[in-house]
């Protein structure tokens, strides 16, 4: 039986304010709160909230047969909690249905997986922690930033406890193969790969309201017919979309919400199910392994990482940022750590791309200049925590000491506690030994001996006195 696996992604970065060269060293706050509030509030009310409410109605109307997954970045969660908390209430209702799977992804929606495995693991752990506390879920499937994936990443994902990853069905990787199967990772056979069907996803994401498109208008029955017409042996069709597709990229007036809500009815007519990623992994056997030698993504036609690291400006900013990663990780300055996460969002590097479709800057060089001004001030603050004059060997020793001092203190406290218990136990056992009880009377014996010896010492003079009287 054929199934559709929907994944809806939610992400918004903390956008930077215009930061001049003369602000370096004077202004340590980098973010445009007004713009961030305005953008996420507008998108939430135009897109996120009505889309989530539509999905909730679909779950309830189909008695749980409609199922899907959501991936949300930590930086988006923080903004939504601050500016649009009512949306999180809707997400909680979706989580309570048991028909929605929350998929993990990096907290900052960063490119850390390409250069810093430790930072990547920490960011994923941060997102999972928020999902557990907010929605009571523990993700077992992960979606990296913009579906970035390669063979080097797979073993780390398994070590982190994931059994599945969502990534791009890139044509240059698949060749003659279809994305409508489940594959295993060549470098980690325990990891399952769910590949995005690029055409069917983009038909909704980019072409739905395009009146020049030959298939316009796209209706729910037509869309399901396309899926049903795929070869019978192709059991899974993965449709991965940004949630802002519904209501923001395509306004409500285009009929996008009605299209979404009608999909389950036509799917049922063709015997097509809806599944979450974990259900797909559990039900569908992989057909073979897939090797991805170089990082792939869902961006641009090339489906690689050039959208963020394709020119010298981007690479210079990227390398400069991550040169401070080890120092920032070891510091205890919460404001510094917060800024570190926000500055890692891939959007900042995307704006430095001269082909960027959505950018708040006039040119990619303006984006680069603004970011580097911010980064210069940030690195000055890092320098105050851990001076760069310290050589690598000395720094590593210092960082190791700082990292381990808590563990060392805890170990010493445990050792001290153990020694105290041993002493107390020894004292108890020593007092209760039978031989210890019989020793007490023996200690009094010398007193009795001395008491009997004293009269003999006094009797001697009497005898000497008697002999003298006889004489």
Coordinates of C-alpha atoms in Angstrom, one line a residue:
X1 CA 0.0 0.0 0.0
X2 CA 1.2 3.5 -0.9
X3 CA 1.7 6.2 1.8
X4 CA 2.4 9.9 1.9
X5 CA 4.7 11.3 4.5
X6 CA 4.2 15.0 5.1
X7 CA 6.8 17.1 7.0
X8 CA 6.2 20.8 7.8
X9 CA 9.1 22.9 8.8
X10 CA 9.1 26.1 10.9
X11 CA 12.0 28.4 11.1
X12 CA 12.7 32.1 11.6
X13 CA 16.1 33.6 12.4
X14 CA 16.9 36.4 14.8
X15 CA 17.5 39.1 12.2
X16 CA 20.4 41.6 12.7
X17 CA 20.0 45.3 13.0
X18 CA 22.1 47.7 10.9
X19 CA 25.3 47.6 12.8
X20 CA 28.0 50.2 11.8
X21 CA 31.7 50.0 12.1
X22 CA 31.6 52.7 14.8
X23 CA 29.3 50.5 16.9
X24 CA 32.1 47.9 17.4
X25 CA 33.2 47.8 21.0
X26 CA 30.3 50.1 22.1
X27 CA 27.1 48.3 21.4
X28 CA 26.8 44.6 22.3
X29 CA 23.2 44.1 21.2
X30 CA 23.0 43.0 17.6
X31 CA 19.3 42.1 16.9
X32 CA 16.4 44.0 15.4
X33 CA 13.7 43.3 17.9
X34 CA 11.1 45.3 16.0
X35 CA 11.6 43.6 12.7
X36 CA 11.7 40.1 14.4
X37 CA 8.5 40.8 16.2
X38 CA 6.8 42.2 13.1
X39 CA 7.8 39.3 10.8
X40 CA 7.1 36.4 13.0
X41 CA 3.8 37.8 14.2
X42 CA 2.6 38.5 10.7
X43 CA 3.7 35.0 9.4
X44 CA 2.2 33.3 12.5
X45 CA -1.2 34.9 12.0
X46 CA -1.2 34.6 8.2
X47 CA 0.3 31.1 8.0
X48 CA 1.4 29.1 11.1
X49 CA -1.8 29.4 13.1
X50 CA -4.4 28.9 10.3
X51 CA -2.2 26.0 8.9
X52 CA -1.9 24.3 12.3
X53 CA -5.6 24.7 12.9
X54 CA -6.4 23.2 9.5
X55 CA -4.1 20.3 10.2
X56 CA -5.8 19.8 13.6
X57 CA -9.2 19.7 11.9
X58 CA -7.9 17.2 9.3
X59 CA -6.7 14.9 12.1
X60 CA -10.0 15.1 14.0
X61 CA -12.2 14.8 10.8
X62 CA -10.3 11.7 9.7
X63 CA -10.2 10.1 13.1
X64 CA -6.5 10.0 13.3
X65 CA -5.8 8.5 9.9
X66 CA -4.2 11.7 8.7
X67 CA -0.7 11.8 10.2
X68 CA 2.3 14.0 9.6
X69 CA 5.4 15.5 11.2
X70 CA 6.7 18.9 12.2
X71 CA 10.3 20.2 12.5
X72 CA 10.8 23.5 14.3
X73 CA 14.1 25.2 15.1
X74 CA 15.0 26.4 18.6
X75 CA 15.4 30.0 17.5
X76 CA 11.9 29.9 16.0
X77 CA 10.5 28.4 19.2
X78 CA 12.0 31.2 21.3
X79 CA 10.5 33.9 19.1
X80 CA 7.1 32.3 19.0
X81 CA 7.1 31.8 22.8
X82 CA 7.9 35.5 23.2
X83 CA 5.8 37.1 20.5
X84 CA 3.1 34.6 19.5
X85 CA 2.6 32.1 22.4
X86 CA -0.9 31.2 21.2
X87 CA 0.6 29.3 18.3
X88 CA 2.4 27.0 20.7
X89 CA -0.9 26.2 22.3
X90 CA -2.1 24.9 18.9
X91 CA 1.1 22.9 18.5
X92 CA 0.4 21.4 22.0
X93 CA -3.1 20.3 20.9
X94 CA -1.5 18.7 17.8
X95 CA 1.0 16.8 19.9
X96 CA -1.8 15.6 22.2
X97 CA -3.6 13.9 19.3
X98 CA -0.8 11.3 19.0
X99 CA -0.9 11.8 15.2
X100 CA 1.9 14.3 14.9
X101 CA 5.6 13.4 15.2
X102 CA 8.0 16.2 16.1
X103 CA 11.3 15.9 14.2
X104 CA 14.6 17.2 15.7
X105 CA 16.8 19.7 14.0
X106 CA 19.6 22.1 15.1
X107 CA 18.6 24.8 17.6
X108 CA 20.0 27.7 15.6
X109 CA 19.2 26.2 12.2
X110 CA 22.9 26.3 11.6
X111 CA 25.6 24.9 9.3
X112 CA 27.5 23.4 12.3
X113 CA 27.3 19.8 10.9
X114 CA 29.6 20.9 8.1
X115 CA 32.5 22.0 10.4
X116 CA 31.8 21.4 14.1
X117 CA 30.3 18.0 15.1
X118 CA 30.3 18.9 18.8
X119 CA 28.4 22.1 18.3
X120 CA 26.0 20.3 16.0
X121 CA 25.3 17.6 18.6
X122 CA 24.8 20.2 21.3
X123 CA 22.3 22.2 19.2
X124 CA 20.2 19.2 18.4
X125 CA 20.2 18.2 22.1
X126 CA 19.0 21.7 23.0
X127 CA 16.1 21.4 20.5
X128 CA 15.2 18.0 21.8
X129 CA 15.2 19.3 25.4
X130 CA 12.7 22.0 24.5
X131 CA 10.5 19.6 22.6
X132 CA 10.4 17.3 25.7
X133 CA 9.6 20.0 28.1
X134 CA 7.1 21.8 25.9
X135 CA 5.3 18.9 24.1
X136 CA 6.4 15.8 26.0
X137 CA 8.0 14.1 23.0
X138 CA 11.5 12.6 22.4
X139 CA 12.5 12.8 18.7
X140 CA 13.9 9.6 17.0
X141 CA 14.1 11.2 13.5
X142 CA 16.1 14.2 12.6
X143 CA 16.0 16.8 9.9
X144 CA 19.2 18.8 9.5
X145 CA 19.2 22.4 8.4
X146 CA 17.8 22.6 4.8
X147 CA 18.0 18.8 4.7
X148 CA 21.8 18.9 4.6
X149 CA 23.3 15.3 4.8
X150 CA 26.3 13.3 3.8
X151 CA 28.0 10.0 4.7
X152 CA 30.2 11.6 7.3
X153 CA 27.1 12.7 9.3
X154 CA 25.3 9.4 9.4
X155 CA 27.4 7.6 12.1
X156 CA 27.1 10.6 14.4
X157 CA 23.3 10.6 14.0
X158 CA 23.2 7.0 15.1
X159 CA 25.4 7.7 18.1
X160 CA 23.0 10.5 19.0
X161 CA 20.2 8.0 19.1
X162 CA 18.4 8.7 15.9
X163 CA 17.1 5.9 13.6
X164 CA 16.0 8.0 10.7
X165 CA 17.0 11.2 8.8
X166 CA 15.0 13.4 6.4
X167 CA 17.1 14.6 3.4
X168 CA 16.9 15.6 -0.2
X169 CA 16.2 13.2 -3.0
X170 CA 18.9 14.8 -5.1
X171 CA 19.0 13.6 -8.7
X172 CA 22.8 13.7 -8.9
X173 CA 22.9 11.2 -6.0
X174 CA 20.0 9.0 -6.9
X175 CA 20.8 8.7 -10.6
X176 CA 18.2 6.2 -12.0
X177 CA 16.9 5.4 -8.5
X178 CA 13.6 6.8 -7.2
X179 CA 13.2 9.0 -4.0
X180 CA 10.0 7.0 -3.3
X181 CA 11.7 4.3 -1.3
X182 CA 13.4 4.0 2.0
X183 CA 17.2 3.6 1.9
X184 CA 19.9 2.8 4.5
X185 CA 22.9 5.0 5.0
X186 CA 26.0 3.5 3.4
X187 CA 28.2 4.6 6.3
X188 CA 25.7 3.6 9.1
X189 CA 23.3 0.7 8.1
X190 CA 21.1 1.3 11.1
X191 CA 20.1 4.7 9.9
X192 CA 17.1 5.0 7.5
X193 CA 17.0 7.7 4.8
X194 CA 13.6 9.3 3.9
X195 CA 14.1 11.3 0.7
X196 CA 12.2 14.4 -0.3
X197 CA 10.3 14.1 -3.6
X198 CA 11.5 17.4 -5.1
X199 CA 8.9 17.7 -7.9
X200 CA 5.8 16.9 -5.9
X201 CA 7.0 19.1 -3.0
X202 CA 7.8 22.0 -5.3
X203 CA 4.5 21.7 -7.1
X204 CA 2.9 23.0 -3.9
X205 CA 5.7 25.2 -2.6
X206 CA 6.5 27.2 -5.7
X207 CA 3.9 26.5 -8.4
X208 CA 0.6 26.3 -6.7
X209 CA -0.5 29.9 -7.4
X210 CA 1.6 30.3 -10.6
X211 CA -0.9 31.1 -13.3
X212 CA 1.7 30.5 -16.0
X213 CA 2.2 26.9 -15.0
X214 CA 0.8 24.4 -17.4
X215 CA -0.8 22.5 -14.6
X216 CA -2.5 25.5 -13.0
X217 CA -4.8 25.3 -11.1
X218 CA -3.5 22.5 -8.9
X219 CA -6.4 20.7 -7.2
X220 CA -6.4 18.0 -4.5
X221 CA -7.8 15.3 -6.7
X222 CA -5.2 16.0 -9.5
X223 CA -2.4 16.0 -7.0
X224 CA -3.4 12.7 -5.4
X225 CA -3.9 11.2 -8.9
X226 CA -0.2 12.0 -9.6
X227 CA 0.9 10.2 -6.5
X228 CA -1.4 7.2 -7.2
X229 CA 0.1 6.9 -10.7
X230 CA 3.6 6.3 -9.5
X231 CA 4.8 2.7 -9.8
X232 CA 3.1 0.3 -7.4
X233 CA 6.3 -0.9 -5.8
X234 CA 7.2 2.7 -4.8
X235 CA 5.6 2.7 -1.3
X236 CA 6.4 6.1 0.2
X237 CA 6.2 9.6 -1.2
X238 CA 7.8 12.2 1.1
X239 CA 6.5 15.8 0.8
X240 CA 8.6 18.2 2.8
X241 CA 7.4 21.8 2.9
X242 CA 7.9 25.0 4.9
X243 CA 4.8 25.7 6.8
X244 CA 4.8 29.3 5.6
X245 CA 3.9 27.9 2.2
X246 CA 0.3 27.9 3.4
X247 CA -1.0 31.4 3.8
X248 CA 2.3 33.4 3.4
X249 CA 4.0 32.3 0.2
X250 CA 0.6 31.4 -1.2
X251 CA -2.1 33.6 0.5
X252 CA -5.3 32.1 1.7
X253 CA -7.1 33.7 -1.2
X254 CA -5.4 31.2 -3.6
X255 CA -7.3 28.3 -2.0
X256 CA -4.2 26.7 -0.5
X257 CA -5.9 25.8 2.8
X258 CA -8.9 24.2 1.0
X259 CA -6.4 22.3 -1.2
X260 CA -4.6 20.9 1.9
X261 CA -7.8 20.0 3.8
X262 CA -9.2 18.1 0.8
X263 CA -6.2 15.8 0.4
X264 CA -7.2 13.0 2.8
X265 CA -10.6 12.5 1.2
X266 CA -9.1 11.9 -2.3
X267 CA -6.2 9.8 -0.8
X268 CA -8.7 7.5 0.8
X269 CA -10.4 6.9 -2.5
X270 CA -7.1 5.6 -3.9
X271 CA -6.3 3.6 -0.8
X272 CA -3.3 5.9 0.1
X273 CA -2.4 6.3 3.7
X274 CA -0.6 9.0 5.6
X275 CA 2.3 8.1 7.9
X276 CA 4.8 9.8 10.2
X277 CA 8.5 9.3 9.5
X278 CA 8.9 6.8 12.4
X279 CA 5.9 4.8 11.2
X280 CA 7.3 4.7 7.7
X281 CA 10.6 3.4 9.1
X282 CA 8.8 0.7 11.1
X283 CA 6.5 -0.4 8.3
X284 CA 8.5 -0.2 5.1
X285 CA 11.7 -2.2 4.5
X286 CA 14.6 -0.3 2.8
X287 CA 15.4 -1.4 -0.7
X288 CA 19.2 -0.8 -0.5
X289 CA 21.9 1.6 0.7
X290 CA 22.6 5.0 -0.5
X291 CA 26.0 6.7 -0.5
X292 CA 26.3 10.5 -0.3
X293 CA 30.0 11.4 -0.7
X294 CA 29.5 15.2 -0.6
X295 CA 26.9 17.3 1.4
X296 CA 23.5 17.7 -0.3
X297 CA 20.7 20.0 0.6
X298 CA 17.3 21.1 -0.6
X299 CA 18.5 24.5 -1.8
X300 CA 18.7 25.7 -5.4
X301 CA 19.0 23.5 -8.5
X302 CA 22.5 22.3 -7.5
X303 CA 21.1 20.7 -4.3
X304 CA 24.4 21.4 -2.5
X305 CA 25.7 23.9 0.1
X306 CA 26.7 26.6 -2.3
X307 CA 23.7 28.7 -1.3
X308 CA 25.5 29.4 2.0
X309 CA 29.2 28.7 1.2
X310 CA 29.5 29.4 -2.5
X311 CA 31.6 32.5 -2.5
X312 CA 34.6 34.0 -0.7
X313 CA 32.5 36.4 1.4
X314 CA 30.4 33.5 2.8
X315 CA 33.4 31.3 3.5
X316 CA 35.4 34.1 5.2
X317 CA 32.5 34.8 7.6
X318 CA 31.8 31.1 8.2
X319 CA 35.5 30.4 9.1
X320 CA 35.8 33.5 11.3
X321 CA 32.7 32.6 13.2
X322 CA 33.6 28.9 13.9
X323 CA 37.2 29.8 14.8
X324 CA 35.8 30.8 18.2
X325 CA 33.7 27.8 18.8
X326 CA 35.9 26.0 21.3
X327 CA 36.3 29.2 23.4
X328 CA 32.6 30.0 23.4
X329 CA 31.7 26.5 24.4
X330 CA 33.8 26.7 27.6
X331 CA 32.7 30.1 28.7
X332 CA 30.0 30.7 31.3
X333 CA 28.7 34.0 29.9
X334 CA 25.0 33.3 29.1
X335 CA 24.6 36.4 26.9
X336 CA 27.7 35.4 24.9
X337 CA 26.4 31.9 24.4
X338 CA 23.0 33.2 23.3
X339 CA 24.5 35.5 20.7
X340 CA 26.8 32.7 19.5
X341 CA 23.7 30.5 18.7
X342 CA 21.8 33.3 17.0
X343 CA 24.8 34.3 14.8
X344 CA 25.0 30.7 13.5
X345 CA 21.7 30.7 11.7
X346 CA 22.3 29.8 8.0
X347 CA 20.1 32.8 6.9
X348 CA 23.0 35.2 7.7
X349 CA 25.2 33.4 5.2
X350 CA 22.4 33.0 2.6
X351 CA 22.0 36.8 2.5
X352 CA 25.7 37.0 1.4
X353 CA 24.7 35.0 -1.7
X354 CA 24.3 37.3 -4.8
X355 CA 21.4 35.0 -5.9
X356 CA 19.5 35.3 -2.6
X357 CA 15.8 35.4 -3.3
X358 CA 14.7 36.9 0.0
X359 CA 17.1 39.3 1.7
X360 CA 16.7 42.5 3.8
X361 CA 20.0 43.9 2.3
X362 CA 20.5 45.8 -0.9
X363 CA 23.4 43.7 -1.9
X364 CA 25.2 40.6 -0.7
X365 CA 28.2 42.7 0.1
X366 CA 26.1 44.9 2.4
X367 CA 24.9 41.7 4.2
X368 CA 28.6 40.6 4.5
X369 CA 29.7 44.0 5.9
X370 CA 26.9 44.2 8.5
X371 CA 27.5 40.6 9.7
X372 CA 31.3 41.1 9.9
X373 CA 30.8 44.3 12.0
X374 CA 28.7 42.3 14.4
X375 CA 31.1 39.4 14.4
X376 CA 34.0 41.7 15.1
X377 CA 32.3 43.0 18.3
X378 CA 31.3 39.5 19.2
X379 CA 34.9 38.2 18.9
X380 CA 36.2 41.1 21.0
X381 CA 33.9 39.8 23.8
X382 CA 35.2 36.3 23.3
X383 CA 38.7 37.6 23.6
X384 CA 37.9 39.0 27.0
X385 CA 36.8 35.6 28.2
X386 CA 39.7 33.6 26.6
X387 CA 42.6 35.8 25.2
X388 CA 43.9 34.7 21.9
X389 CA 47.5 35.3 23.0
X390 CA 47.3 32.0 24.9
X391 CA 48.9 29.4 22.7
X392 CA 46.9 26.3 21.7
X393 CA 48.6 23.9 24.1
X394 CA 48.1 26.2 27.1
X395 CA 44.5 27.0 26.1
X396 CA 43.6 23.3 25.7
X397 CA 45.1 22.7 29.1
X398 CA 43.1 25.5 30.6
X399 CA 39.9 24.5 28.9
X400 CA 40.4 20.9 30.0
X401 CA 40.9 22.0 33.6
X402 CA 37.8 24.2 33.5
X403 CA 35.8 21.4 31.9
X404 CA 36.9 18.8 34.3
X405 CA 37.0 20.7 37.6
X406 CA 33.4 20.0 38.4
X407 CA 33.9 16.3 37.8
X408 CA 37.1 16.3 39.9
X409 CA 35.4 18.1 42.8
X410 CA 32.5 15.7 42.7
X411 CA 34.9 12.7 42.6
X412 CA 36.8 14.0 45.6
X413 CA 33.5 14.6 47.5
X414 CA 32.5 11.0 46.8
X415 CA 35.8 9.7 48.0
X416 CA 35.6 11.8 51.2
X417 CA 32.1 10.6 51.9
X418 CA 33.2 7.0 51.3
X419 CA 36.1 7.3 53.7
X420 CA 33.8 8.8 56.4
X421 CA 31.4 5.9 56.0
X422 CA 34.3 3.4 56.3
X423 CA 35.5 5.0 59.5
X424 CA 32.0 5.0 61.0
X425 CA 31.5 1.4 60.1
X426 CA 34.9 0.5 61.6
X427 CA 34.1 2.2 64.9
X428 CA 30.7 0.4 65.1
X429 CA 32.2 -3.0 64.4
X430 CA 35.1 -2.4 66.8
X431 CA 32.8 -1.5 69.7
X432 CA 30.6 -4.5 69.1
X433 CA 33.4 -7.1 69.1
X434 CA 33.2 -9.7 72.0
X435 CA 36.9 -9.4 72.8
X436 CA 36.5 -5.7 73.3
X437 CA 33.9 -6.4 76.1
X438 CA 36.2 -8.7 78.2
X439 CA 39.1 -6.3 78.2
X440 CA 37.4 -3.9 80.6
X441 CA 37.7 -5.9 83.8
X442 CA 41.3 -6.8 83.0
X443 CA 42.1 -3.1 83.0
X444 CA 41.0 -2.9 86.7
X445 CA 43.3 -5.7 87.9
X446 CA 46.3 -3.5 88.6
X447 CA 44.2 -1.4 91.0
X448 CA 43.3 -4.5 93.2
X449 CA 47.0 -5.7 93.2
X450 CA 48.1 -2.3 94.4
X451 CA 45.4 -2.4 97.1
X452 CA 46.6 -5.7 98.5
X453 CA 50.3 -4.8 98.4
X454 CA 49.8 -1.7 100.7
X455 CA 49.0 -3.6 104.0
X456 CA 52.2 -5.8 103.6
X457 CA 54.3 -2.8 103.3
X458 CA 52.8 -1.4 106.6
X459 CA 53.2 -4.8 108.5
X460 CA 57.0 -5.0 108.2
X461 CA 57.8 -2.3 110.9
X462 CA 55.7 -4.3 113.5
X463 CA 58.0 -7.4 113.2
X464 CA 61.1 -5.3 113.6
X465 CA 59.6 -3.7 116.7
X466 CA 58.9 -7.1 118.3
X467 CA 62.4 -8.4 117.9
X468 CA 63.7 -5.2 119.5
X469 CA 61.5 -5.7 122.5
X470 CA 62.7 -9.3 123.1
X471 CA 66.2 -8.1 123.3

